[in-house]
Amino acid sequence: DITNYYFSQTSRYKNLIRLNPYVHEVLYWLEKKRIYTGIVTSKDYLRTFELVQNFNINVDILVTPELTLRGKPHSDPIIYAAKALKVERKNVLFIGDMISDMLCARNSNCKYLHYFDGYGENNHISYGGFIYSILEIKEYLINFS
């Protein structure tokens, strides 16, 4: 009952969610550079798909918990995405804002950037780097590719 209520309220109030203003700019830049993009989330497919449609986000892959045996912090979601896109995990850059994101990246042996302006707590970041703006993704890829 709690899960159903939570999901129904999330869908009901999706119009209150604000997209970072630079998301479309960075996604467009990545597309022009022919860099695959994806969303790996702990949200279920229905809620994620509603948000992706609502914000007109185009990515190459969308990985929700329904697709893997285990979710974050386990490596399963990133392994799934990398295999589907035929990309080696060492070439994956995972960007997250939760400790579970950092652990998922570490467990997957991929690169990680922690977004400090996101939802999660920013304590105990012990793997990868960090960014304070979505625009820094471009700088990171230019400097370290």
C-alpha positions as a LaTeX table, in Angstrom:
\begin{tabular}{lrrr}
\hline
Residue & $x$ (\AA) & $y$ (\AA) & $z$ (\AA) \\
\hline
Asp1 & 0.00 & 0.00 & 0.00 \\
Ile2 & 2.82 & 2.40 & 0.87 \\
Thr3 & 4.58 & 1.70 & $-2.42$ \\
Asn4 & 1.40 & 2.23 & $-4.44$ \\
Tyr5 & 0.66 & 5.48 & $-2.60$ \\
Tyr6 & 4.23 & 6.73 & $-3.13$ \\
Phe7 & 4.18 & 5.96 & $-6.85$ \\
Ser8 & 0.74 & 7.51 & $-7.34$ \\
Gln9 & 1.80 & 10.69 & $-5.56$ \\
Thr10 & 5.05 & 10.88 & $-7.52$ \\
Ser11 & 3.12 & 10.69 & $-10.79$ \\
Arg12 & 0.49 & 13.13 & $-9.55$ \\
Tyr13 & 3.07 & 15.80 & $-8.64$ \\
Lys14 & 5.54 & 15.27 & $-11.49$ \\
Asn15 & 4.76 & 18.79 & $-12.75$ \\
Leu16 & 6.48 & 20.17 & $-9.63$ \\
Ile17 & 9.80 & 18.53 & $-10.54$ \\
Arg18 & 12.27 & 20.91 & $-12.16$ \\
Leu19 & 14.86 & 19.76 & $-14.67$ \\
Asn20 & 18.38 & 21.11 & $-14.36$ \\
Pro21 & 18.57 & 23.91 & $-16.97$ \\
Tyr22 & 21.67 & 22.47 & $-18.65$ \\
Val23 & 20.49 & 18.90 & $-19.19$ \\
His24 & 19.32 & 19.38 & $-22.78$ \\
Glu25 & 22.44 & 21.35 & $-23.70$ \\
Val26 & 24.75 & 18.63 & $-22.39$ \\
Leu27 & 22.70 & 15.82 & $-23.96$ \\
Tyr28 & 22.78 & 17.62 & $-27.31$ \\
Trp29 & 26.56 & 18.09 & $-27.02$ \\
Leu30 & 27.02 & 14.40 & $-26.18$ \\
Glu31 & 24.88 & 13.38 & $-29.14$ \\
Lys32 & 26.94 & 15.54 & $-31.50$ \\
Lys33 & 30.13 & 13.94 & $-30.11$ \\
Arg34 & 28.53 & 10.51 & $-30.68$ \\
Ile35 & 28.80 & 9.63 & $-27.01$ \\
Tyr36 & 26.17 & 7.21 & $-25.76$ \\
Thr37 & 23.90 & 8.41 & $-22.98$ \\
Gly38 & 21.70 & 6.59 & $-20.55$ \\
Ile39 & 19.75 & 6.82 & $-17.37$ \\
Val40 & 20.33 & 4.27 & $-14.63$ \\
Thr41 & 17.80 & 4.84 & $-11.90$ \\
Ser42 & 16.22 & 3.25 & $-8.85$ \\
Lys43 & 12.84 & 4.59 & $-9.94$ \\
Asp44 & 10.48 & 2.11 & $-11.56$ \\
Tyr45 & 9.98 & 2.17 & $-15.32$ \\
Leu46 & 6.55 & 3.84 & $-15.31$ \\
Arg47 & 7.61 & 6.82 & $-13.19$ \\
Thr48 & 10.91 & 7.16 & $-15.04$ \\
Phe49 & 9.26 & 6.99 & $-18.46$ \\
Glu50 & 6.70 & 9.65 & $-17.42$ \\
Leu51 & 9.52 & 12.00 & $-16.38$ \\
Val52 & 11.61 & 11.31 & $-19.47$ \\
Gln53 & 8.61 & 12.07 & $-21.68$ \\
Asn54 & 7.59 & 15.09 & $-19.62$ \\
Phe55 & 11.05 & 16.64 & $-20.00$ \\
Asn56 & 11.58 & 15.46 & $-23.58$ \\
Ile57 & 14.82 & 13.68 & $-22.72$ \\
Asn58 & 16.39 & 11.45 & $-25.35$ \\
Val59 & 18.96 & 8.89 & $-24.21$ \\
Asp60 & 20.29 & 5.71 & $-25.74$ \\
Ile61 & 19.30 & 3.48 & $-22.84$ \\
Leu62 & 17.02 & 3.61 & $-19.84$ \\
Val63 & 17.77 & 1.10 & $-17.06$ \\
Thr64 & 15.21 & 0.69 & $-14.30$ \\
Pro65 & 15.10 & $-1.93$ & $-11.53$ \\
Glu66 & 12.78 & $-4.16$ & $-13.55$ \\
Leu67 & 15.65 & $-4.95$ & $-15.95$ \\
Thr68 & 18.18 & $-6.29$ & $-13.45$ \\
Leu69 & 18.26 & $-8.80$ & $-10.65$ \\
Arg70 & 19.80 & $-6.32$ & $-8.21$ \\
Gly71 & 19.72 & $-2.54$ & $-8.23$ \\
Lys72 & 22.15 & 0.09 & $-7.02$ \\
Pro73 & 24.54 & $-0.11$ & $-5.17$ \\
His74 & 25.19 & $-3.40$ & $-6.97$ \\
Ser75 & 26.87 & $-3.23$ & $-10.36$ \\
Asp76 & 24.00 & $-4.95$ & $-12.24$ \\
Pro77 & 22.40 & $-1.79$ & $-13.72$ \\
Ile78 & 25.68 & $-0.46$ & $-15.14$ \\
Ile79 & 26.70 & $-3.88$ & $-16.42$ \\
Tyr80 & 23.30 & $-4.14$ & $-18.14$ \\
Ala81 & 23.67 & $-0.70$ & $-19.77$ \\
Ala82 & 27.27 & $-1.31$ & $-20.86$ \\
Lys83 & 26.42 & $-4.67$ & $-22.43$ \\
Ala84 & 23.36 & $-3.27$ & $-24.21$ \\
Leu85 & 25.40 & $-0.40$ & $-25.65$ \\
Lys86 & 28.42 & $-2.64$ & $-26.33$ \\
Val87 & 30.68 & $-0.39$ & $-24.27$ \\
Glu88 & 33.47 & $-1.54$ & $-21.97$ \\
Arg89 & 32.81 & $-0.57$ & $-18.36$ \\
Lys90 & 36.18 & 1.16 & $-18.12$ \\
Asn91 & 34.80 & 3.60 & $-20.73$ \\
Val92 & 31.57 & 4.28 & $-18.81$ \\
Leu93 & 31.20 & 7.56 & $-16.93$ \\
Phe94 & 28.43 & 7.32 & $-14.34$ \\
Ile95 & 27.18 & 10.56 & $-12.80$ \\
Gly96 & 25.12 & 10.44 & $-9.66$ \\
Asp97 & 24.11 & 12.30 & $-6.56$ \\
Met98 & 23.61 & 9.53 & $-4.01$ \\
Ile99 & 26.00 & 7.30 & $-2.10$ \\
Ser100 & 24.34 & 4.32 & $-3.81$ \\
Asp101 & 25.37 & 5.82 & $-7.17$ \\
Met102 & 29.01 & 6.09 & $-6.10$ \\
Leu103 & 28.98 & 2.52 & $-4.79$ \\
Cys104 & 27.36 & 1.25 & $-7.99$ \\
Ala105 & 30.07 & 2.92 & $-10.08$ \\
Arg106 & 32.83 & 1.59 & $-7.84$ \\
Asn107 & 31.36 & $-1.91$ & $-7.89$ \\
Ser108 & 31.19 & $-1.66$ & $-11.70$ \\
Asn109 & 34.79 & $-0.46$ & $-12.11$ \\
Cys110 & 33.68 & 2.51 & $-14.17$ \\
Lys111 & 34.43 & 6.21 & $-13.90$ \\
Tyr112 & 32.26 & 8.27 & $-11.55$ \\
Leu113 & 31.43 & 11.92 & $-11.00$ \\
His114 & 29.41 & 12.92 & $-7.96$ \\
Tyr115 & 27.01 & 15.80 & $-8.61$ \\
Phe116 & 27.05 & 17.94 & $-5.48$ \\
Asp117 & 23.92 & 19.90 & $-6.36$ \\
Gly118 & 21.71 & 16.81 & $-6.47$ \\
Tyr119 & 19.36 & 15.17 & $-4.00$ \\
Gly120 & 21.66 & 13.02 & $-1.93$ \\
Glu121 & 23.93 & 13.70 & 0.96 \\
Asn122 & 27.45 & 14.57 & $-0.06$ \\
Asn123 & 29.31 & 12.87 & 2.76 \\
His124 & 31.60 & 9.90 & 2.30 \\
Ile125 & 32.39 & 10.36 & $-1.39$ \\
Ser126 & 35.47 & 8.16 & $-1.67$ \\
Tyr127 & 35.45 & 7.15 & $-5.34$ \\
Gly128 & 35.72 & 9.16 & $-8.52$ \\
Gly129 & 35.52 & 12.90 & $-8.89$ \\
Phe130 & 32.87 & 15.52 & $-8.40$ \\
Ile131 & 31.08 & 18.30 & $-10.21$ \\
Tyr132 & 28.98 & 21.25 & $-9.07$ \\
Ser133 & 27.36 & 21.97 & $-12.43$ \\
Ile134 & 26.00 & 19.68 & $-15.14$ \\
Leu135 & 28.06 & 21.74 & $-17.60$ \\
Glu136 & 31.23 & 20.37 & $-16.01$ \\
Ile137 & 30.50 & 17.03 & $-17.67$ \\
Lys138 & 31.63 & 18.52 & $-20.98$ \\
Glu139 & 34.87 & 19.81 & $-19.44$ \\
Tyr140 & 35.59 & 16.45 & $-17.83$ \\
Leu141 & 35.09 & 14.56 & $-21.09$ \\
Ile142 & 37.21 & 17.00 & $-23.09$ \\
Asn143 & 40.09 & 16.80 & $-20.59$ \\
Phe144 & 40.03 & 13.10 & $-19.82$ \\
Ser145 & 38.92 & 11.34 & $-22.99$ \\
\hline
\end{tabular}
